[in-house]
């Protein structure tokens, strides 16, 4: 796609961000990531083997010189754990980018808003480009944008649920009330979910399970890429207004011979 968006000092063209977990093999991870067209690949530092032998690690299949690696703090339940993991990611990967996750409930994997705000404020002060995973709460998103986060990443539905966009109205409010990119994160199950998010005007969509958990992850990666592109084009084109009654596609007004 020709239009771009920025996350801090970084500029990207692809509006599909993908994760690297839950695939059957590292080779499948590579194939699906390639097919997705994504430029940004998120990696859970607490769940990746950074000491794997040459040729057997994730970065041998998804190398940082080809993709922008977005380290995330998945698995952290306190602000302090998230801060430690973010700093480790910067040291290991030499990047200022971090996807901030501070989980508040192990059953739903909903974020802890207070702890997320606490950690985000510190990381912004330390020079990180912070992309926080958060509830689809307009007030929380406004607070995160206000302290300097480079984007907000409201969930569409619980992580891995595949329920799709459960509350498009909250997303619309968020889009109207923050001046940073809005990236839908979590809950996307199929291509139509991704298209809906983009048609609403979201900047991008991040997903992992929706692709990795599909019967054919490589095909689903392509479907998601096309859906994100189609949704973005539809948003830019502007949909027709909804009407209760029909409007003729070929009106008679102005036709020669009509009354």
PDB file of C-alpha atoms in Angstrom:
ATOM      1  CA  UNK A   1       0.000   0.000   0.000  1.00  0.00           C
ATOM      2  CA  UNK A   2       1.218   3.487  -0.821  1.00  0.00           C
ATOM      3  CA  UNK A   3       0.262   5.368   2.362  1.00  0.00           C
ATOM      4  CA  UNK A   4       2.393   5.144   5.482  1.00  0.00           C
ATOM      5  CA  UNK A   5       2.065   5.688   9.222  1.00  0.00           C
ATOM      6  CA  UNK A   6       4.533   6.527  11.953  1.00  0.00           C
ATOM      7  CA  UNK A   7       5.296   5.030  15.339  1.00  0.00           C
ATOM      8  CA  UNK A   8       7.599   7.536  16.959  1.00  0.00           C
ATOM      9  CA  UNK A   9      10.545   7.998  14.617  1.00  0.00           C
ATOM     10  CA  UNK A  10       9.719   4.824  12.679  1.00  0.00           C
ATOM     11  CA  UNK A  11       7.714   4.791   9.439  1.00  0.00           C
ATOM     12  CA  UNK A  12       5.844   1.793   8.062  1.00  0.00           C
ATOM     13  CA  UNK A  13       3.740   0.879   5.044  1.00  0.00           C
ATOM     14  CA  UNK A  14       2.170  -2.441   5.996  1.00  0.00           C
ATOM     15  CA  UNK A  15      -0.777  -2.031   8.356  1.00  0.00           C
ATOM     16  CA  UNK A  16      -0.746  -5.648   9.463  1.00  0.00           C
ATOM     17  CA  UNK A  17       1.455  -6.500  12.448  1.00  0.00           C
ATOM     18  CA  UNK A  18       1.940 -10.162  13.323  1.00  0.00           C
ATOM     19  CA  UNK A  19       3.102 -12.259  16.222  1.00  0.00           C
ATOM     20  CA  UNK A  20       5.424 -15.250  16.209  1.00  0.00           C
ATOM     21  CA  UNK A  21       3.903 -17.635  18.752  1.00  0.00           C
ATOM     22  CA  UNK A  22       1.738 -20.774  18.471  1.00  0.00           C
ATOM     23  CA  UNK A  23       2.976 -21.954  15.079  1.00  0.00           C
ATOM     24  CA  UNK A  24       3.644 -25.636  14.425  1.00  0.00           C
ATOM     25  CA  UNK A  25       7.253 -24.917  13.476  1.00  0.00           C
ATOM     26  CA  UNK A  26       9.693 -22.090  12.933  1.00  0.00           C
ATOM     27  CA  UNK A  27       9.517 -22.731   9.191  1.00  0.00           C
ATOM     28  CA  UNK A  28       5.751 -22.236   9.292  1.00  0.00           C
ATOM     29  CA  UNK A  29       6.337 -19.020  11.238  1.00  0.00           C
ATOM     30  CA  UNK A  30       8.605 -17.794   8.455  1.00  0.00           C
ATOM     31  CA  UNK A  31       6.241 -18.722   5.645  1.00  0.00           C
ATOM     32  CA  UNK A  32       3.201 -17.129   7.298  1.00  0.00           C
ATOM     33  CA  UNK A  33       5.139 -13.987   8.203  1.00  0.00           C
ATOM     34  CA  UNK A  34       6.301 -13.611   4.610  1.00  0.00           C
ATOM     35  CA  UNK A  35       2.803 -14.149   3.247  1.00  0.00           C
ATOM     36  CA  UNK A  36       1.321 -11.582   5.647  1.00  0.00           C
ATOM     37  CA  UNK A  37       3.370  -8.781   4.123  1.00  0.00           C
ATOM     38  CA  UNK A  38       3.993  -7.465   7.630  1.00  0.00           C
ATOM     39  CA  UNK A  39       6.962  -5.234   8.359  1.00  0.00           C
ATOM     40  CA  UNK A  40       6.584  -5.387  12.146  1.00  0.00           C
ATOM     41  CA  UNK A  41       6.868  -8.715  13.963  1.00  0.00           C
ATOM     42  CA  UNK A  42       6.232  -8.871  17.691  1.00  0.00           C
ATOM     43  CA  UNK A  43       8.236 -11.223  19.899  1.00  0.00           C
ATOM     44  CA  UNK A  44       7.518 -12.192  23.506  1.00  0.00           C
ATOM     45  CA  UNK A  45      10.944 -11.970  25.107  1.00  0.00           C
ATOM     46  CA  UNK A  46       9.929 -14.096  28.084  1.00  0.00           C
ATOM     47  CA  UNK A  47       8.859 -16.935  25.788  1.00  0.00           C
ATOM     48  CA  UNK A  48      11.616 -17.065  23.172  1.00  0.00           C
ATOM     49  CA  UNK A  49      14.844 -19.045  23.466  1.00  0.00           C
ATOM     50  CA  UNK A  50      17.493 -16.410  22.987  1.00  0.00           C
ATOM     51  CA  UNK A  51      20.244 -19.011  23.508  1.00  0.00           C
ATOM     52  CA  UNK A  52      19.141 -21.360  20.729  1.00  0.00           C
ATOM     53  CA  UNK A  53      21.914 -22.784  18.573  1.00  0.00           C
ATOM     54  CA  UNK A  54      22.696 -21.188  15.228  1.00  0.00           C
ATOM     55  CA  UNK A  55      19.989 -22.083  12.718  1.00  0.00           C
ATOM     56  CA  UNK A  56      17.503 -23.220  15.356  1.00  0.00           C
ATOM     57  CA  UNK A  57      16.298 -19.946  16.867  1.00  0.00           C
ATOM     58  CA  UNK A  58      13.397 -17.694  15.971  1.00  0.00           C
ATOM     59  CA  UNK A  59      15.660 -14.946  14.649  1.00  0.00           C
ATOM     60  CA  UNK A  60      17.226 -17.391  12.190  1.00  0.00           C
ATOM     61  CA  UNK A  61      13.798 -17.657  10.551  1.00  0.00           C
ATOM     62  CA  UNK A  62      12.543 -14.116  11.188  1.00  0.00           C
ATOM     63  CA  UNK A  63      15.783 -12.109  11.086  1.00  0.00           C
ATOM     64  CA  UNK A  64      15.876  -8.553  12.491  1.00  0.00           C
ATOM     65  CA  UNK A  65      17.634  -7.293   9.354  1.00  0.00           C
ATOM     66  CA  UNK A  66      14.517  -8.133   7.338  1.00  0.00           C
ATOM     67  CA  UNK A  67      11.703  -7.360   9.778  1.00  0.00           C
ATOM     68  CA  UNK A  68      11.318  -4.737  12.478  1.00  0.00           C
ATOM     69  CA  UNK A  69      11.227  -6.717  15.690  1.00  0.00           C
ATOM     70  CA  UNK A  70       8.780  -5.375  18.253  1.00  0.00           C
ATOM     71  CA  UNK A  71       9.679  -6.883  21.639  1.00  0.00           C
ATOM     72  CA  UNK A  72       6.719  -7.260  23.961  1.00  0.00           C
ATOM     73  CA  UNK A  73       6.326  -7.757  27.668  1.00  0.00           C
ATOM     74  CA  UNK A  74       3.775 -10.592  27.415  1.00  0.00           C
ATOM     75  CA  UNK A  75       3.584 -12.651  30.575  1.00  0.00           C
ATOM     76  CA  UNK A  76       4.252  -9.719  32.902  1.00  0.00           C
ATOM     77  CA  UNK A  77       1.816  -9.149  35.771  1.00  0.00           C
ATOM     78  CA  UNK A  78       3.441  -6.160  37.442  1.00  0.00           C
ATOM     79  CA  UNK A  79       4.771  -2.847  36.221  1.00  0.00           C
ATOM     80  CA  UNK A  80       8.229  -3.718  37.535  1.00  0.00           C
ATOM     81  CA  UNK A  81       8.366  -6.998  35.583  1.00  0.00           C
ATOM     82  CA  UNK A  82       7.282  -5.159  32.433  1.00  0.00           C
ATOM     83  CA  UNK A  83       9.947  -2.493  32.928  1.00  0.00           C
ATOM     84  CA  UNK A  84      12.659  -5.114  33.390  1.00  0.00           C
ATOM     85  CA  UNK A  85      11.571  -7.004  30.265  1.00  0.00           C
ATOM     86  CA  UNK A  86      11.363  -3.822  28.162  1.00  0.00           C
ATOM     87  CA  UNK A  87      14.861  -2.796  29.182  1.00  0.00           C
ATOM     88  CA  UNK A  88      16.150  -6.282  28.364  1.00  0.00           C
ATOM     89  CA  UNK A  89      14.580  -6.038  24.911  1.00  0.00           C
ATOM     90  CA  UNK A  90      16.268  -2.716  24.233  1.00  0.00           C
ATOM     91  CA  UNK A  91      19.633  -4.087  25.321  1.00  0.00           C
ATOM     92  CA  UNK A  92      19.381  -7.312  23.312  1.00  0.00           C
ATOM     93  CA  UNK A  93      17.803  -5.940  20.134  1.00  0.00           C
ATOM     94  CA  UNK A  94      19.014  -2.347  20.092  1.00  0.00           C
ATOM     95  CA  UNK A  95      15.504  -0.956  19.597  1.00  0.00           C
ATOM     96  CA  UNK A  96      13.502   1.725  21.333  1.00  0.00           C
ATOM     97  CA  UNK A  97      10.230   0.023  20.357  1.00  0.00           C
ATOM     98  CA  UNK A  98       8.267  -1.919  22.957  1.00  0.00           C
ATOM     99  CA  UNK A  99       4.796  -3.378  23.049  1.00  0.00           C
ATOM    100  CA  UNK A 100       3.831  -2.893  26.685  1.00  0.00           C
ATOM    101  CA  UNK A 101       1.642  -5.567  28.259  1.00  0.00           C
ATOM    102  CA  UNK A 102       0.861  -5.735  31.966  1.00  0.00           C
ATOM    103  CA  UNK A 103      -1.741  -8.425  32.557  1.00  0.00           C
ATOM    104  CA  UNK A 104      -4.226  -7.983  35.384  1.00  0.00           C
ATOM    105  CA  UNK A 105      -6.230 -11.216  35.185  1.00  0.00           C
ATOM    106  CA  UNK A 106      -4.795 -14.620  34.192  1.00  0.00           C
ATOM    107  CA  UNK A 107      -8.164 -16.000  33.079  1.00  0.00           C
ATOM    108  CA  UNK A 108      -9.196 -13.248  30.661  1.00  0.00           C
ATOM    109  CA  UNK A 109      -5.686 -11.847  30.064  1.00  0.00           C
ATOM    110  CA  UNK A 110      -7.211  -8.383  30.353  1.00  0.00           C
ATOM    111  CA  UNK A 111      -4.614  -5.672  31.011  1.00  0.00           C
ATOM    112  CA  UNK A 112      -4.075  -3.970  34.343  1.00  0.00           C
ATOM    113  CA  UNK A 113      -4.822  -0.364  33.395  1.00  0.00           C
ATOM    114  CA  UNK A 114      -3.243   1.262  36.442  1.00  0.00           C
ATOM    115  CA  UNK A 115      -0.033  -0.767  36.146  1.00  0.00           C
ATOM    116  CA  UNK A 116       0.084  -0.162  32.378  1.00  0.00           C
ATOM    117  CA  UNK A 117      -0.129   3.592  32.917  1.00  0.00           C
ATOM    118  CA  UNK A 118       2.580   3.419  35.582  1.00  0.00           C
ATOM    119  CA  UNK A 119       4.980   1.444  33.398  1.00  0.00           C
ATOM    120  CA  UNK A 120       4.195   3.487  30.275  1.00  0.00           C
ATOM    121  CA  UNK A 121       5.015   6.762  32.013  1.00  0.00           C
ATOM    122  CA  UNK A 122       8.430   5.463  33.119  1.00  0.00           C
ATOM    123  CA  UNK A 123       9.287   3.937  29.729  1.00  0.00           C
ATOM    124  CA  UNK A 124       8.334   7.119  27.868  1.00  0.00           C
ATOM    125  CA  UNK A 125      10.607   9.074  30.206  1.00  0.00           C
ATOM    126  CA  UNK A 126      13.404   6.596  29.421  1.00  0.00           C
ATOM    127  CA  UNK A 127      13.081   7.237  25.686  1.00  0.00           C
ATOM    128  CA  UNK A 128      11.129   4.160  24.625  1.00  0.00           C
ATOM    129  CA  UNK A 129       8.594   4.230  21.795  1.00  0.00           C
ATOM    130  CA  UNK A 130       5.774   2.722  23.820  1.00  0.00           C
ATOM    131  CA  UNK A 131       2.868   0.835  22.249  1.00  0.00           C
ATOM    132  CA  UNK A 132       0.586  -0.201  25.126  1.00  0.00           C
ATOM    133  CA  UNK A 133      -1.922  -3.057  25.009  1.00  0.00           C
ATOM    134  CA  UNK A 134      -5.027  -1.779  26.768  1.00  0.00           C
ATOM    135  CA  UNK A 135      -8.747  -2.258  27.203  1.00  0.00           C
ATOM    136  CA  UNK A 136     -11.057  -0.661  24.637  1.00  0.00           C
ATOM    137  CA  UNK A 137     -11.552   2.119  27.182  1.00  0.00           C
ATOM    138  CA  UNK A 138     -11.538   5.618  25.651  1.00  0.00           C
ATOM    139  CA  UNK A 139     -10.411   7.233  28.912  1.00  0.00           C
ATOM    140  CA  UNK A 140      -7.483   4.830  29.356  1.00  0.00           C
ATOM    141  CA  UNK A 141      -6.446   5.424  25.757  1.00  0.00           C
ATOM    142  CA  UNK A 142      -6.586   9.197  26.258  1.00  0.00           C
ATOM    143  CA  UNK A 143      -4.401   8.902  29.369  1.00  0.00           C
ATOM    144  CA  UNK A 144      -1.844   6.734  27.576  1.00  0.00           C
ATOM    145  CA  UNK A 145      -1.700   9.077  24.597  1.00  0.00           C
ATOM    146  CA  UNK A 146      -1.431  12.035  26.954  1.00  0.00           C
ATOM    147  CA  UNK A 147       1.697  10.727  28.687  1.00  0.00           C
ATOM    148  CA  UNK A 148       3.460  10.274  25.354  1.00  0.00           C
ATOM    149  CA  UNK A 149       2.773   6.764  24.088  1.00  0.00           C
ATOM    150  CA  UNK A 150       3.404   6.518  20.339  1.00  0.00           C
ATOM    151  CA  UNK A 151       0.154   4.588  19.786  1.00  0.00           C
ATOM    152  CA  UNK A 152      -2.629   2.901  21.715  1.00  0.00           C
ATOM    153  CA  UNK A 153      -3.504  -0.751  21.195  1.00  0.00           C
ATOM    154  CA  UNK A 154      -7.034  -1.478  22.422  1.00  0.00           C
ATOM    155  CA  UNK A 155      -8.180  -5.075  22.356  1.00  0.00           C
ATOM    156  CA  UNK A 156     -11.030  -6.102  20.074  1.00  0.00           C
ATOM    157  CA  UNK A 157     -11.799  -9.117  22.273  1.00  0.00           C
ATOM    158  CA  UNK A 158      -9.836 -11.294  24.735  1.00  0.00           C
ATOM    159  CA  UNK A 159      -6.459 -12.545  23.521  1.00  0.00           C
ATOM    160  CA  UNK A 160      -6.811 -15.655  21.381  1.00  0.00           C
ATOM    161  CA  UNK A 161     -10.617 -15.656  21.560  1.00  0.00           C
ATOM    162  CA  UNK A 162     -11.293 -14.997  17.872  1.00  0.00           C
ATOM    163  CA  UNK A 163     -14.482 -13.135  18.800  1.00  0.00           C
ATOM    164  CA  UNK A 164     -13.753 -10.211  16.494  1.00  0.00           C
ATOM    165  CA  UNK A 165     -14.686  -6.572  17.098  1.00  0.00           C
ATOM    166  CA  UNK A 166     -16.994  -6.789  20.111  1.00  0.00           C
ATOM    167  CA  UNK A 167     -17.397  -3.055  20.688  1.00  0.00           C
ATOM    168  CA  UNK A 168     -16.978  -0.975  17.524  1.00  0.00           C
ATOM    169  CA  UNK A 169     -18.584   2.001  19.255  1.00  0.00           C
ATOM    170  CA  UNK A 170     -15.798   2.276  21.815  1.00  0.00           C
ATOM    171  CA  UNK A 171     -13.243   2.030  19.030  1.00  0.00           C
ATOM    172  CA  UNK A 172     -14.966   4.888  17.222  1.00  0.00           C
ATOM    173  CA  UNK A 173     -14.800   7.044  20.359  1.00  0.00           C
ATOM    174  CA  UNK A 174     -11.113   6.210  20.787  1.00  0.00           C
ATOM    175  CA  UNK A 175     -10.431   7.140  17.183  1.00  0.00           C
ATOM    176  CA  UNK A 176     -12.165  10.480  17.710  1.00  0.00           C
ATOM    177  CA  UNK A 177     -10.426  11.343  20.974  1.00  0.00           C
ATOM    178  CA  UNK A 178      -6.747  10.421  20.583  1.00  0.00           C
ATOM    179  CA  UNK A 179      -4.248  11.899  18.152  1.00  0.00           C
ATOM    180  CA  UNK A 180      -1.910   8.883  17.962  1.00  0.00           C
ATOM    181  CA  UNK A 181      -2.237   5.725  15.861  1.00  0.00           C
ATOM    182  CA  UNK A 182      -4.873   3.246  17.039  1.00  0.00           C
ATOM    183  CA  UNK A 183      -3.828  -0.376  16.495  1.00  0.00           C
ATOM    184  CA  UNK A 184      -6.404  -3.059  17.221  1.00  0.00           C
ATOM    185  CA  UNK A 185      -4.738  -5.787  19.253  1.00  0.00           C
ATOM    186  CA  UNK A 186      -6.190  -9.186  20.236  1.00  0.00           C
ATOM    187  CA  UNK A 187      -9.397 -10.990  19.372  1.00  0.00           C
ATOM    188  CA  UNK A 188      -9.272 -10.943  15.561  1.00  0.00           C
ATOM    189  CA  UNK A 189     -10.387 -14.354  14.312  1.00  0.00           C
ATOM    190  CA  UNK A 190     -10.769 -14.077  10.562  1.00  0.00           C
ATOM    191  CA  UNK A 191     -10.320 -11.734   7.632  1.00  0.00           C
ATOM    192  CA  UNK A 192     -13.664  -9.970   8.011  1.00  0.00           C
ATOM    193  CA  UNK A 193     -12.714  -8.934  11.572  1.00  0.00           C
ATOM    194  CA  UNK A 194      -9.569  -7.270  10.283  1.00  0.00           C
ATOM    195  CA  UNK A 195     -11.501  -5.521   7.512  1.00  0.00           C
ATOM    196  CA  UNK A 196     -14.046  -4.139   9.995  1.00  0.00           C
ATOM    197  CA  UNK A 197     -11.279  -2.702  12.180  1.00  0.00           C
ATOM    198  CA  UNK A 198      -9.713  -0.969   9.216  1.00  0.00           C
ATOM    199  CA  UNK A 199     -13.054   0.285   7.862  1.00  0.00           C
ATOM    200  CA  UNK A 200     -13.633   1.988  11.212  1.00  0.00           C
ATOM    201  CA  UNK A 201     -10.455   3.984  10.609  1.00  0.00           C
ATOM    202  CA  UNK A 202      -7.972   2.125  12.787  1.00  0.00           C
ATOM    203  CA  UNK A 203      -4.355   2.635  11.795  1.00  0.00           C
ATOM    204  CA  UNK A 204      -3.398  -1.037  11.817  1.00  0.00           C
ATOM    205  CA  UNK A 205      -4.214  -4.466  13.229  1.00  0.00           C
ATOM    206  CA  UNK A 206      -1.970  -6.773  15.237  1.00  0.00           C
ATOM    207  CA  UNK A 207      -2.718 -10.491  15.413  1.00  0.00           C
ATOM    208  CA  UNK A 208      -1.133 -13.829  16.182  1.00  0.00           C
ATOM    209  CA  UNK A 209      -3.624 -16.593  17.037  1.00  0.00           C
ATOM    210  CA  UNK A 210      -5.969 -15.671  14.195  1.00  0.00           C
ATOM    211  CA  UNK A 211      -3.218 -16.674  11.770  1.00  0.00           C
ATOM    212  CA  UNK A 212      -1.175 -19.237  13.694  1.00  0.00           C
ATOM    213  CA  UNK A 213      -4.251 -21.114  14.914  1.00  0.00           C
ATOM    214  CA  UNK A 214      -5.873 -21.422  11.484  1.00  0.00           C
ATOM    215  CA  UNK A 215      -6.031 -24.768   9.709  1.00  0.00           C
ATOM    216  CA  UNK A 216      -3.718 -23.298   7.064  1.00  0.00           C
ATOM    217  CA  UNK A 217      -1.766 -20.434   8.655  1.00  0.00           C
ATOM    218  CA  UNK A 218      -0.022 -19.427   5.438  1.00  0.00           C
ATOM    219  CA  UNK A 219      -3.317 -19.012   3.566  1.00  0.00           C
ATOM    220  CA  UNK A 220      -4.840 -17.163   6.521  1.00  0.00           C
ATOM    221  CA  UNK A 221      -1.848 -14.812   6.601  1.00  0.00           C
ATOM    222  CA  UNK A 222      -2.558 -13.879   2.991  1.00  0.00           C
ATOM    223  CA  UNK A 223      -6.259 -13.484   3.721  1.00  0.00           C
ATOM    224  CA  UNK A 224      -5.498 -11.146   6.606  1.00  0.00           C
ATOM    225  CA  UNK A 225      -3.137  -9.090   4.455  1.00  0.00           C
ATOM    226  CA  UNK A 226      -5.764  -8.660   1.764  1.00  0.00           C
ATOM    227  CA  UNK A 227      -8.469  -7.872   4.341  1.00  0.00           C
ATOM    228  CA  UNK A 228      -6.387  -5.145   5.957  1.00  0.00           C
ATOM    229  CA  UNK A 229      -5.650  -3.632   2.545  1.00  0.00           C
ATOM    230  CA  UNK A 230      -9.316  -3.813   1.501  1.00  0.00           C
ATOM    231  CA  UNK A 231     -10.515  -2.326   4.783  1.00  0.00           C
ATOM    232  CA  UNK A 232      -8.069   0.549   4.515  1.00  0.00           C
ATOM    233  CA  UNK A 233      -9.122   1.274   0.930  1.00  0.00           C
ATOM    234  CA  UNK A 234     -12.806   1.163   1.902  1.00  0.00           C
ATOM    235  CA  UNK A 235     -12.168   3.594   4.756  1.00  0.00           C
ATOM    236  CA  UNK A 236     -10.361   5.993   2.459  1.00  0.00           C
ATOM    237  CA  UNK A 237     -13.055   5.666  -0.226  1.00  0.00           C
ATOM    238  CA  UNK A 238     -15.884   6.477   2.196  1.00  0.00           C
ATOM    239  CA  UNK A 239     -18.863   4.167   2.458  1.00  0.00           C
ATOM    240  CA  UNK A 240     -22.373   5.136   1.377  1.00  0.00           C
ATOM    241  CA  UNK A 241     -24.727   6.205   4.189  1.00  0.00           C
ATOM    242  CA  UNK A 242     -27.037   3.590   5.702  1.00  0.00           C
ATOM    243  CA  UNK A 243     -30.710   4.069   4.801  1.00  0.00           C
ATOM    244  CA  UNK A 244     -33.867   2.384   5.984  1.00  0.00           C
ATOM    245  CA  UNK A 245     -35.435   2.228   2.518  1.00  0.00           C
ATOM    246  CA  UNK A 246     -34.193   1.407  -0.948  1.00  0.00           C
ATOM    247  CA  UNK A 247     -32.686   3.893  -3.367  1.00  0.00           C
ATOM    248  CA  UNK A 248     -32.843   2.952  -7.025  1.00  0.00           C
ATOM    249  CA  UNK A 249     -29.463   2.268  -8.610  1.00  0.00           C
ATOM    250  CA  UNK A 250     -30.793   3.574 -11.938  1.00  0.00           C
ATOM    251  CA  UNK A 251     -33.145   6.494 -11.159  1.00  0.00           C
ATOM    252  CA  UNK A 252     -35.545   7.711 -13.842  1.00  0.00           C
ATOM    253  CA  UNK A 253     -34.956  11.395 -13.177  1.00  0.00           C
ATOM    254  CA  UNK A 254     -33.141  12.976 -16.085  1.00  0.00           C
ATOM    255  CA  UNK A 255     -33.756  10.050 -18.452  1.00  0.00           C
ATOM    256  CA  UNK A 256     -34.976  11.154 -21.905  1.00  0.00           C
ATOM    257  CA  UNK A 257     -38.696  10.477 -22.299  1.00  0.00           C
ATOM    258  CA  UNK A 258     -39.445  10.240 -18.586  1.00  0.00           C
ATOM    259  CA  UNK A 259     -42.068  12.413 -16.908  1.00  0.00           C
TER     260      UNK A 259
END
